[in-house]
């Protein structure tokens, strides 16, 4: 990468206890920032102490929502080294999302080298305990100050790091999911397949109302309210008697890295994994025939999250007697085994820091 300036903090923070990590509450000592200006390209790559930004109040991110982020993790390996999990997947998704939002994304090498250097500098923050990891949050925002709806000519790419524990307080226990029939996360032709900040703003109301009713997350449906899309901030898999189904990517669903990983693991194991449309009605019918075995969500934050209950305004079904299903457990063990270097990385998903 063009000369990366590094300014180390003179006030390193104390490390939080691993039992008190939670998710996204603590941030490391440093952050990466790179600027972009149309006509000039990317410039001024810096690693600096974690700090506030100065931003023009007219910056396009604040008015027209030009904001796109990623979520990935670094894991402490058995030999004490640190590895990123499939970082190229995240670059690829960010770069496609940036194009959809008329934003700029740093080239792949700049993205990967910048993140690796940052994680190396803050390496002491990568937790050692299984179940914990260093969450990496690359973000791009439009920083040009102007009013008027058009793509900005200036962007800031920044990366912050957060040591994290379990995403759900329930841990690997099954979660209760509210079937959301009113609010929609994303519509055809919109931004659903990108990690645009706007999608998360659109999701808050439904999640808040579901929490009030005692549910952890919502099951998002498509615009006809018939087909299943995602569960909260996770992709979703249903295990039926004869096949395993995850909704096909249709432009409204976010293509998850863990979704892709789980599909590849299931295929390699010769299991019948199918990407297709899946209706609520089909799930209910299979359940009433005893042919719905288990269901789980997949995402970087929670890895695998078993679903114990699906409830809508008119019906409810329970799965797995309050316990994680055997396939969910197997996938969790395989995936986390690879991530922490406990099992062979036969798929070459780990990117070790040099
Ligand atoms: C809406 C949504 N769906 C699915 C996922 C899962 O994606 P990944 O497996 O890349 O973490 C996420 C992010 O975690 C998300 O925000």
mmCIF file of C-alpha atoms and ligand atoms in Angstrom:
data_model
loop_
_atom_site.group_PDB
_atom_site.id
_atom_site.type_symbol
_atom_site.label_atom_id
_atom_site.label_comp_id
_atom_site.label_asym_id
_atom_site.label_seq_id
_atom_site.Cartn_x
_atom_site.Cartn_y
_atom_site.Cartn_z
ATOM 1 C CA UNK A 1 0.000 0.000 0.000
ATOM 2 C CA UNK A 2 1.132 3.604 -0.522
ATOM 3 C CA UNK A 3 3.063 4.748 2.528
ATOM 4 C CA UNK A 4 0.886 4.055 5.520
ATOM 5 C CA UNK A 5 1.539 6.507 8.328
ATOM 6 C CA UNK A 6 1.397 5.021 11.770
ATOM 7 C CA UNK A 7 0.879 7.123 14.860
ATOM 8 C CA UNK A 8 0.707 4.980 17.978
ATOM 9 C CA UNK A 9 -1.277 5.962 21.025
ATOM 10 C CA UNK A 10 0.590 7.261 24.048
ATOM 11 C CA UNK A 11 -2.305 6.115 26.269
ATOM 12 C CA UNK A 12 -2.993 2.399 25.651
ATOM 13 C CA UNK A 13 -6.288 1.416 27.277
ATOM 14 C CA UNK A 14 -6.608 -1.411 29.803
ATOM 15 C CA UNK A 15 -7.975 -4.622 28.251
ATOM 16 C CA UNK A 16 -11.531 -5.521 29.279
ATOM 17 C CA UNK A 17 -12.052 -8.897 30.984
ATOM 18 C CA UNK A 18 -13.173 -11.555 28.507
ATOM 19 C CA UNK A 19 -16.239 -12.275 30.649
ATOM 20 C CA UNK A 20 -17.325 -8.649 30.281
ATOM 21 C CA UNK A 21 -16.841 -8.227 26.540
ATOM 22 C CA UNK A 22 -20.406 -8.438 25.236
ATOM 23 C CA UNK A 23 -20.675 -7.242 21.651
ATOM 24 C CA UNK A 24 -19.422 -3.926 20.261
ATOM 25 C CA UNK A 25 -18.981 -2.212 23.622
ATOM 26 C CA UNK A 26 -15.194 -1.876 23.740
ATOM 27 C CA UNK A 27 -12.888 -0.471 21.088
ATOM 28 C CA UNK A 28 -9.168 -0.970 20.627
ATOM 29 C CA UNK A 29 -6.406 1.649 20.780
ATOM 30 C CA UNK A 30 -6.161 2.436 17.068
ATOM 31 C CA UNK A 31 -8.145 2.886 13.869
ATOM 32 C CA UNK A 32 -7.352 2.965 10.159
ATOM 33 C CA UNK A 33 -8.454 5.876 7.973
ATOM 34 C CA UNK A 34 -7.979 6.418 4.226
ATOM 35 C CA UNK A 35 -9.432 9.319 2.264
ATOM 36 C CA UNK A 36 -10.765 9.477 -1.293
ATOM 37 C CA UNK A 37 -11.325 12.412 -3.571
ATOM 38 C CA UNK A 38 -12.630 12.157 -7.112
ATOM 39 C CA UNK A 39 -9.810 12.962 -9.566
ATOM 40 C CA UNK A 40 -7.176 12.197 -6.923
ATOM 41 C CA UNK A 41 -8.093 8.671 -5.809
ATOM 42 C CA UNK A 42 -7.281 7.184 -2.384
ATOM 43 C CA UNK A 43 -4.751 9.065 -0.293
ATOM 44 C CA UNK A 44 -3.461 9.685 3.224
ATOM 45 C CA UNK A 45 -3.693 6.146 4.666
ATOM 46 C CA UNK A 46 -3.135 6.371 8.393
ATOM 47 C CA UNK A 47 -3.308 4.303 11.534
ATOM 48 C CA UNK A 48 -3.994 6.675 14.393
ATOM 49 C CA UNK A 49 -5.242 6.494 17.975
ATOM 50 C CA UNK A 50 -8.990 5.697 18.179
ATOM 51 C CA UNK A 51 -10.607 9.126 18.258
ATOM 52 C CA UNK A 52 -13.548 11.315 17.203
ATOM 53 C CA UNK A 53 -13.896 12.555 13.618
ATOM 54 C CA UNK A 54 -14.208 16.051 12.337
ATOM 55 C CA UNK A 55 -16.992 16.143 9.786
ATOM 56 C CA UNK A 56 -18.597 18.936 7.758
ATOM 57 C CA UNK A 57 -22.221 19.233 8.976
ATOM 58 C CA UNK A 58 -23.223 19.106 5.290
ATOM 59 C CA UNK A 59 -21.376 15.776 4.736
ATOM 60 C CA UNK A 60 -23.467 13.563 2.463
ATOM 61 C CA UNK A 61 -23.451 10.684 4.945
ATOM 62 C CA UNK A 62 -25.456 12.820 7.368
ATOM 63 C CA UNK A 63 -28.103 13.856 4.851
ATOM 64 C CA UNK A 64 -28.349 11.306 2.085
ATOM 65 C CA UNK A 65 -27.170 8.219 3.918
ATOM 66 C CA UNK A 66 -24.080 7.346 1.900
ATOM 67 C CA UNK A 67 -22.828 4.874 4.478
ATOM 68 C CA UNK A 68 -21.784 1.282 3.948
ATOM 69 C CA UNK A 69 -20.106 -1.103 6.371
ATOM 70 C CA UNK A 70 -18.715 -4.592 6.743
ATOM 71 C CA UNK A 71 -18.423 -7.051 9.612
ATOM 72 C CA UNK A 72 -15.692 -9.658 9.930
ATOM 73 C CA UNK A 73 -13.596 -11.286 12.644
ATOM 74 C CA UNK A 74 -9.998 -12.100 13.600
ATOM 75 C CA UNK A 75 -9.416 -15.225 15.701
ATOM 76 C CA UNK A 76 -6.611 -16.199 18.072
ATOM 77 C CA UNK A 77 -5.075 -19.468 16.853
ATOM 78 C CA UNK A 78 -3.779 -22.354 18.979
ATOM 79 C CA UNK A 79 -0.167 -21.325 18.347
ATOM 80 C CA UNK A 80 -0.886 -17.791 19.537
ATOM 81 C CA UNK A 81 -0.966 -16.286 16.032
ATOM 82 C CA UNK A 82 -3.982 -14.400 14.658
ATOM 83 C CA UNK A 83 -6.010 -15.135 11.527
ATOM 84 C CA UNK A 84 -8.780 -13.304 9.679
ATOM 85 C CA UNK A 85 -11.710 -15.374 8.401
ATOM 86 C CA UNK A 86 -12.425 -14.968 4.658
ATOM 87 C CA UNK A 87 -11.553 -11.243 4.476
ATOM 88 C CA UNK A 88 -11.689 -11.284 0.676
ATOM 89 C CA UNK A 89 -15.391 -12.136 0.861
ATOM 90 C CA UNK A 90 -15.955 -8.941 2.839
ATOM 91 C CA UNK A 91 -13.962 -6.820 0.417
ATOM 92 C CA UNK A 92 -15.911 -8.245 -2.498
ATOM 93 C CA UNK A 93 -19.263 -7.566 -0.832
ATOM 94 C CA UNK A 94 -18.205 -4.053 0.167
ATOM 95 C CA UNK A 95 -16.978 -3.242 -3.287
ATOM 96 C CA UNK A 96 -20.264 -4.365 -4.905
ATOM 97 C CA UNK A 97 -22.285 -2.495 -2.280
ATOM 98 C CA UNK A 98 -20.237 0.671 -2.846
ATOM 99 C CA UNK A 99 -21.077 0.517 -6.531
ATOM 100 C CA UNK A 100 -24.822 0.198 -5.769
ATOM 101 C CA UNK A 101 -24.647 3.257 -3.482
ATOM 102 C CA UNK A 102 -22.508 5.243 -5.990
ATOM 103 C CA UNK A 103 -19.692 5.244 -3.422
ATOM 104 C CA UNK A 104 -16.009 4.384 -3.661
ATOM 105 C CA UNK A 105 -14.378 1.308 -2.113
ATOM 106 C CA UNK A 106 -10.604 0.951 -1.616
ATOM 107 C CA UNK A 107 -8.945 -1.584 -3.936
ATOM 108 C CA UNK A 108 -8.606 -5.114 -2.532
ATOM 109 C CA UNK A 109 -4.923 -4.957 -1.578
ATOM 110 C CA UNK A 110 -5.358 -1.616 0.182
ATOM 111 C CA UNK A 111 -8.375 -2.964 2.098
ATOM 112 C CA UNK A 112 -6.650 -6.219 3.121
ATOM 113 C CA UNK A 113 -3.199 -4.754 3.890
ATOM 114 C CA UNK A 114 -4.699 -1.873 5.868
ATOM 115 C CA UNK A 115 -6.837 -4.204 7.998
ATOM 116 C CA UNK A 116 -4.012 -6.684 8.583
ATOM 117 C CA UNK A 117 -1.636 -3.922 9.682
ATOM 118 C CA UNK A 118 -4.253 -2.455 12.021
ATOM 119 C CA UNK A 119 -5.067 -5.837 13.609
ATOM 120 C CA UNK A 120 -1.352 -6.484 14.051
ATOM 121 C CA UNK A 121 -0.846 -3.182 15.839
ATOM 122 C CA UNK A 122 -3.799 -3.912 18.146
ATOM 123 C CA UNK A 123 -2.990 -7.620 18.402
ATOM 124 C CA UNK A 124 -3.037 -7.676 22.200
ATOM 125 C CA UNK A 125 -6.796 -6.981 21.917
ATOM 126 C CA UNK A 126 -7.526 -10.300 20.133
ATOM 127 C CA UNK A 127 -9.092 -12.399 22.926
ATOM 128 C CA UNK A 128 -7.684 -15.835 23.695
ATOM 129 C CA UNK A 129 -10.864 -17.515 24.949
ATOM 130 C CA UNK A 130 -12.966 -19.650 22.612
ATOM 131 C CA UNK A 131 -16.217 -17.939 21.739
ATOM 132 C CA UNK A 132 -14.467 -14.554 21.813
ATOM 133 C CA UNK A 133 -12.886 -12.796 18.818
ATOM 134 C CA UNK A 134 -11.820 -9.413 17.499
ATOM 135 C CA UNK A 135 -14.701 -7.962 15.486
ATOM 136 C CA UNK A 136 -13.577 -5.782 12.561
ATOM 137 C CA UNK A 137 -15.830 -3.003 11.291
ATOM 138 C CA UNK A 138 -14.709 -1.454 7.969
ATOM 139 C CA UNK A 139 -16.927 1.491 7.010
ATOM 140 C CA UNK A 140 -17.174 3.952 4.108
ATOM 141 C CA UNK A 141 -18.956 7.301 4.416
ATOM 142 C CA UNK A 142 -19.537 10.221 2.049
ATOM 143 C CA UNK A 143 -17.711 13.211 3.542
ATOM 144 C CA UNK A 144 -18.160 15.910 0.913
ATOM 145 C CA UNK A 145 -20.126 18.857 2.306
ATOM 146 C CA UNK A 146 -22.981 19.924 0.025
ATOM 147 C CA UNK A 147 -26.752 19.860 -0.121
ATOM 148 C CA UNK A 148 -28.447 18.359 -3.156
ATOM 149 C CA UNK A 149 -29.016 14.696 -3.905
ATOM 150 C CA UNK A 150 -26.061 13.312 -5.869
ATOM 151 C CA UNK A 151 -23.113 10.996 -5.111
ATOM 152 C CA UNK A 152 -20.416 12.670 -3.010
ATOM 153 C CA UNK A 153 -16.975 13.359 -4.491
ATOM 154 C CA UNK A 154 -15.163 12.710 -1.179
ATOM 155 C CA UNK A 155 -15.217 9.561 0.970
ATOM 156 C CA UNK A 156 -13.619 8.287 4.123
ATOM 157 C CA UNK A 157 -12.813 4.600 4.593
ATOM 158 C CA UNK A 158 -12.199 3.746 8.216
ATOM 159 C CA UNK A 159 -11.792 0.570 10.232
ATOM 160 C CA UNK A 160 -12.421 0.148 13.948
ATOM 161 C CA UNK A 161 -11.908 -2.988 16.041
ATOM 162 C CA UNK A 162 -13.910 -4.372 18.940
ATOM 163 C CA UNK A 163 -13.065 -7.402 21.098
ATOM 164 C CA UNK A 164 -16.304 -9.381 21.403
ATOM 165 C CA UNK A 165 -17.838 -12.281 23.295
ATOM 166 C CA UNK A 166 -21.125 -14.031 22.567
ATOM 167 C CA UNK A 167 -23.556 -11.984 20.473
ATOM 168 C CA UNK A 168 -26.695 -13.270 22.151
ATOM 169 C CA UNK A 169 -27.043 -13.417 25.899
ATOM 170 C CA UNK A 170 -28.595 -16.863 25.280
ATOM 171 C CA UNK A 171 -25.259 -18.119 23.858
ATOM 172 C CA UNK A 172 -25.842 -21.245 21.821
ATOM 173 C CA UNK A 173 -29.308 -21.754 23.265
ATOM 174 C CA UNK A 174 -32.221 -21.513 20.849
ATOM 175 C CA UNK A 175 -33.737 -18.071 20.328
ATOM 176 C CA UNK A 176 -37.379 -17.019 20.023
ATOM 177 C CA UNK A 177 -38.178 -15.347 16.715
ATOM 178 C CA UNK A 178 -41.105 -13.078 15.841
ATOM 179 C CA UNK A 179 -42.456 -13.503 12.301
ATOM 180 C CA UNK A 180 -42.635 -9.913 11.045
ATOM 181 C CA UNK A 181 -45.700 -9.426 8.858
ATOM 182 C CA UNK A 182 -45.944 -5.646 8.996
ATOM 183 C CA UNK A 183 -42.532 -4.014 8.572
ATOM 184 C CA UNK A 184 -40.287 -4.793 5.612
ATOM 185 C CA UNK A 185 -36.462 -4.719 5.769
ATOM 186 C CA UNK A 186 -35.867 -4.402 2.037
ATOM 187 C CA UNK A 187 -37.841 -4.242 -1.206
ATOM 188 C CA UNK A 188 -37.060 -5.610 -4.683
ATOM 189 C CA UNK A 189 -34.717 -3.289 -6.551
ATOM 190 C CA UNK A 190 -33.576 -1.652 -3.303
ATOM 191 C CA UNK A 191 -30.511 -1.990 -1.082
ATOM 192 C CA UNK A 192 -31.277 -5.243 0.744
ATOM 193 C CA UNK A 193 -28.318 -7.156 -0.708
ATOM 194 C CA UNK A 194 -25.863 -4.484 0.464
ATOM 195 C CA UNK A 195 -24.654 -3.662 3.956
ATOM 196 C CA UNK A 196 -25.918 -0.101 3.594
ATOM 197 C CA UNK A 197 -26.455 1.551 6.979
ATOM 198 C CA UNK A 198 -29.933 2.460 5.702
ATOM 199 C CA UNK A 199 -31.038 -1.197 5.871
ATOM 200 C CA UNK A 200 -30.324 -1.257 9.570
ATOM 201 C CA UNK A 201 -32.231 1.974 10.167
ATOM 202 C CA UNK A 202 -35.160 0.318 8.359
ATOM 203 C CA UNK A 203 -34.951 -2.711 10.660
ATOM 204 C CA UNK A 204 -34.909 -1.024 14.077
ATOM 205 C CA UNK A 205 -38.636 -0.540 14.646
ATOM 206 C CA UNK A 206 -39.515 -4.174 14.000
ATOM 207 C CA UNK A 207 -36.667 -5.410 16.218
ATOM 208 C CA UNK A 208 -37.684 -3.031 19.006
ATOM 209 C CA UNK A 209 -41.327 -4.137 18.908
ATOM 210 C CA UNK A 210 -40.338 -7.820 18.788
ATOM 211 C CA UNK A 211 -38.075 -7.341 21.836
ATOM 212 C CA UNK A 212 -40.978 -5.742 23.716
ATOM 213 C CA UNK A 213 -42.997 -8.887 23.019
ATOM 214 C CA UNK A 214 -40.156 -11.054 24.386
ATOM 215 C CA UNK A 215 -38.479 -12.153 21.130
ATOM 216 C CA UNK A 216 -34.758 -11.924 20.294
ATOM 217 C CA UNK A 217 -35.100 -11.116 16.599
ATOM 218 C CA UNK A 218 -37.564 -10.990 13.728
ATOM 219 C CA UNK A 219 -38.032 -13.286 10.771
ATOM 220 C CA UNK A 220 -38.047 -11.011 7.730
ATOM 221 C CA UNK A 221 -40.471 -11.849 4.935
ATOM 222 C CA UNK A 222 -40.453 -10.720 1.316
ATOM 223 C CA UNK A 223 -42.706 -7.932 0.040
ATOM 224 C CA UNK A 224 -45.596 -10.387 -0.522
ATOM 225 C CA UNK A 225 -45.221 -11.478 3.143
ATOM 226 C CA UNK A 226 -45.294 -15.108 1.988
ATOM 227 C CA UNK A 227 -41.627 -16.012 1.567
ATOM 228 C CA UNK A 228 -38.872 -16.199 4.173
ATOM 229 C CA UNK A 229 -35.816 -13.969 3.736
ATOM 230 C CA UNK A 230 -33.598 -13.606 6.813
ATOM 231 C CA UNK A 231 -33.667 -13.685 10.577
ATOM 232 C CA UNK A 232 -32.609 -10.445 12.252
ATOM 233 C CA UNK A 233 -29.059 -9.799 11.053
ATOM 234 C CA UNK A 234 -28.541 -13.401 10.031
ATOM 235 C CA UNK A 235 -29.279 -15.619 7.074
ATOM 236 C CA UNK A 236 -31.562 -18.518 7.818
ATOM 237 C CA UNK A 237 -31.503 -22.277 7.199
ATOM 238 C CA UNK A 238 -34.357 -24.775 7.665
ATOM 239 C CA UNK A 239 -33.545 -28.459 8.050
ATOM 240 C CA UNK A 240 -36.343 -30.636 6.663
ATOM 241 C CA UNK A 241 -36.544 -34.423 6.616
ATOM 242 C CA UNK A 242 -35.208 -34.674 3.066
ATOM 243 C CA UNK A 243 -33.377 -31.400 2.406
ATOM 244 C CA UNK A 244 -31.791 -28.352 3.966
ATOM 245 C CA UNK A 245 -33.130 -25.081 2.555
ATOM 246 C CA UNK A 246 -31.851 -21.521 2.684
ATOM 247 C CA UNK A 247 -33.674 -18.765 0.774
ATOM 248 C CA UNK A 248 -32.127 -18.044 -2.641
ATOM 249 C CA UNK A 249 -30.434 -14.638 -3.011
ATOM 250 C CA UNK A 250 -33.011 -12.440 -4.689
ATOM 251 C CA UNK A 251 -31.603 -8.928 -4.308
ATOM 252 C CA UNK A 252 -33.319 -8.239 -0.988
ATOM 253 C CA UNK A 253 -31.342 -10.753 1.099
ATOM 254 C CA UNK A 254 -27.813 -10.000 2.309
ATOM 255 C CA UNK A 255 -25.358 -12.593 1.030
ATOM 256 C CA UNK A 256 -23.738 -13.667 4.270
ATOM 257 C CA UNK A 257 -20.176 -14.933 4.472
ATOM 258 C CA UNK A 258 -21.249 -17.528 7.026
ATOM 259 C CA UNK A 259 -24.195 -18.498 4.786
ATOM 260 C CA UNK A 260 -21.752 -19.163 1.950
ATOM 261 C CA UNK A 261 -19.413 -21.026 4.321
ATOM 262 C CA UNK A 262 -22.202 -23.232 5.693
ATOM 263 C CA UNK A 263 -23.386 -24.041 2.141
ATOM 264 C CA UNK A 264 -19.826 -25.052 1.206
ATOM 265 C CA UNK A 265 -19.441 -27.231 4.330
ATOM 266 C CA UNK A 266 -22.821 -28.931 3.759
ATOM 267 C CA UNK A 267 -21.997 -29.577 0.092
ATOM 268 C CA UNK A 268 -18.588 -31.014 0.995
ATOM 269 C CA UNK A 269 -20.330 -33.353 3.457
ATOM 270 C CA UNK A 270 -22.701 -34.479 0.699
ATOM 271 C CA UNK A 271 -25.769 -33.119 2.479
ATOM 272 C CA UNK A 272 -28.810 -32.041 0.421
ATOM 273 C CA UNK A 273 -28.492 -28.229 0.669
ATOM 274 C CA UNK A 274 -30.762 -26.241 -1.655
ATOM 275 C CA UNK A 275 -31.006 -22.492 -2.278
ATOM 276 C CA UNK A 276 -34.584 -21.741 -3.280
ATOM 277 C CA UNK A 277 -37.709 -19.797 -2.375
ATOM 278 C CA UNK A 278 -39.194 -20.976 0.901
ATOM 279 C CA UNK A 279 -42.682 -19.959 2.018
ATOM 280 C CA UNK A 280 -43.959 -19.696 5.573
ATOM 281 C CA UNK A 281 -46.738 -22.048 4.561
ATOM 282 C CA UNK A 282 -44.230 -24.730 3.547
ATOM 283 C CA UNK A 283 -42.473 -24.446 6.910
ATOM 284 C CA UNK A 284 -45.766 -24.715 8.792
ATOM 285 C CA UNK A 285 -46.947 -27.689 6.726
ATOM 286 C CA UNK A 286 -43.629 -29.516 7.183
ATOM 287 C CA UNK A 287 -43.777 -28.823 10.902
ATOM 288 C CA UNK A 288 -47.304 -30.203 11.230
ATOM 289 C CA UNK A 289 -46.182 -33.390 9.438
ATOM 290 C CA UNK A 290 -43.185 -33.728 11.756
ATOM 291 C CA UNK A 291 -40.809 -33.064 8.857
ATOM 292 C CA UNK A 292 -39.212 -29.853 10.128
ATOM 293 C CA UNK A 293 -36.214 -30.979 12.139
ATOM 294 C CA UNK A 294 -34.341 -27.789 13.039
ATOM 295 C CA UNK A 295 -33.700 -24.201 11.980
ATOM 296 C CA UNK A 296 -30.811 -21.829 12.575
ATOM 297 C CA UNK A 297 -29.469 -18.420 11.683
ATOM 298 C CA UNK A 298 -25.926 -17.756 10.417
ATOM 299 C CA UNK A 299 -23.845 -14.597 10.754
ATOM 300 C CA UNK A 300 -20.397 -13.331 11.675
ATOM 301 C CA UNK A 301 -21.529 -12.061 15.066
ATOM 302 C CA UNK A 302 -23.348 -15.150 16.382
ATOM 303 C CA UNK A 303 -21.835 -17.752 13.960
ATOM 304 C CA UNK A 304 -24.721 -20.268 14.304
ATOM 305 C CA UNK A 305 -27.833 -19.372 16.256
ATOM 306 C CA UNK A 306 -30.430 -22.128 16.693
ATOM 307 C CA UNK A 307 -34.085 -21.135 16.417
ATOM 308 C CA UNK A 308 -36.296 -22.520 19.181
ATOM 309 C CA UNK A 309 -39.564 -20.828 18.366
ATOM 310 C CA UNK A 310 -41.289 -19.021 15.502
ATOM 311 C CA UNK A 311 -44.339 -16.979 16.410
ATOM 312 C CA UNK A 312 -46.558 -14.747 14.275
ATOM 313 C CA UNK A 313 -49.710 -12.817 15.117
ATOM 314 C CA UNK A 314 -51.789 -15.931 14.308
ATOM 315 C CA UNK A 315 -49.638 -19.047 14.888
ATOM 316 C CA UNK A 316 -46.622 -20.382 16.724
ATOM 317 C CA UNK A 317 -44.327 -23.382 16.367
ATOM 318 C CA UNK A 318 -41.618 -24.725 18.629
ATOM 319 C CA UNK A 319 -38.473 -26.534 17.574
ATOM 320 C CA UNK A 320 -36.001 -28.810 19.323
ATOM 321 C CA UNK A 321 -37.384 -28.854 22.905
ATOM 322 C CA UNK A 322 -35.325 -25.846 23.939
ATOM 323 C CA UNK A 323 -32.067 -27.471 22.835
ATOM 324 C CA UNK A 324 -29.710 -26.849 19.928
ATOM 325 C CA UNK A 325 -30.305 -29.313 17.056
ATOM 326 C CA UNK A 326 -27.626 -31.861 16.078
ATOM 327 C CA UNK A 327 -26.852 -30.299 12.694
ATOM 328 C CA UNK A 328 -26.633 -26.774 14.166
ATOM 329 C CA UNK A 329 -24.206 -28.097 16.783
ATOM 330 C CA UNK A 330 -22.131 -29.962 14.180
ATOM 331 C CA UNK A 331 -21.873 -26.865 11.982
ATOM 332 C CA UNK A 332 -20.987 -24.682 14.943
ATOM 333 C CA UNK A 333 -18.220 -27.093 15.980
ATOM 334 C CA UNK A 334 -16.829 -27.401 12.459
ATOM 335 C CA UNK A 335 -16.922 -23.693 11.723
ATOM 336 C CA UNK A 336 -15.528 -22.476 15.034
ATOM 337 C CA UNK A 337 -13.013 -25.362 14.925
ATOM 338 C CA UNK A 338 -11.634 -23.964 11.670
ATOM 339 C CA UNK A 339 -11.801 -20.346 12.852
ATOM 340 C CA UNK A 340 -9.748 -21.015 16.005
ATOM 341 C CA UNK A 341 -7.317 -23.357 14.251
ATOM 342 C CA UNK A 342 -8.594 -26.414 16.148
ATOM 343 C CA UNK A 343 -9.561 -28.200 12.937
ATOM 344 C CA UNK A 344 -7.698 -28.253 9.615
ATOM 345 C CA UNK A 345 -8.465 -25.316 7.325
ATOM 346 C CA UNK A 346 -8.989 -27.547 4.309
ATOM 347 C CA UNK A 347 -10.990 -24.821 2.539
ATOM 348 C CA UNK A 348 -8.236 -22.169 2.951
ATOM 349 C CA UNK A 349 -10.540 -19.687 4.648
ATOM 350 C CA UNK A 350 -8.021 -18.324 7.160
ATOM 351 C CA UNK A 351 -5.761 -15.382 6.313
ATOM 352 C CA UNK A 352 -2.939 -15.381 8.846
ATOM 353 C CA UNK A 353 -1.285 -12.146 9.879
ATOM 354 C CA UNK A 354 2.391 -12.178 8.908
HETATM 355 C C1 LIG B 1 -29.056 -8.395 7.375
HETATM 356 C C2 LIG B 1 -27.960 -9.373 7.539
HETATM 357 N N1 LIG B 1 -28.123 -10.612 7.047
HETATM 358 C C3 LIG B 1 -27.159 -11.545 7.155
HETATM 359 C C4 LIG B 1 -25.953 -11.265 7.780
HETATM 360 C C5 LIG B 1 -24.906 -12.339 7.874
HETATM 361 O O1 LIG B 1 -23.799 -12.007 7.088
HETATM 362 P P1 LIG B 1 -22.360 -12.573 7.449
HETATM 363 O O2 LIG B 1 -22.502 -14.063 7.463
HETATM 364 O O3 LIG B 1 -21.471 -12.091 6.360
HETATM 365 O O4 LIG B 1 -22.006 -12.030 8.767
HETATM 366 C C6 LIG B 1 -25.738 -9.974 8.297
HETATM 367 C C7 LIG B 1 -24.474 -9.569 8.920
HETATM 368 O O5 LIG B 1 -23.946 -10.103 9.836
HETATM 369 C C8 LIG B 1 -26.763 -9.018 8.177
HETATM 370 O O6 LIG B 1 -26.594 -7.789 8.683
#
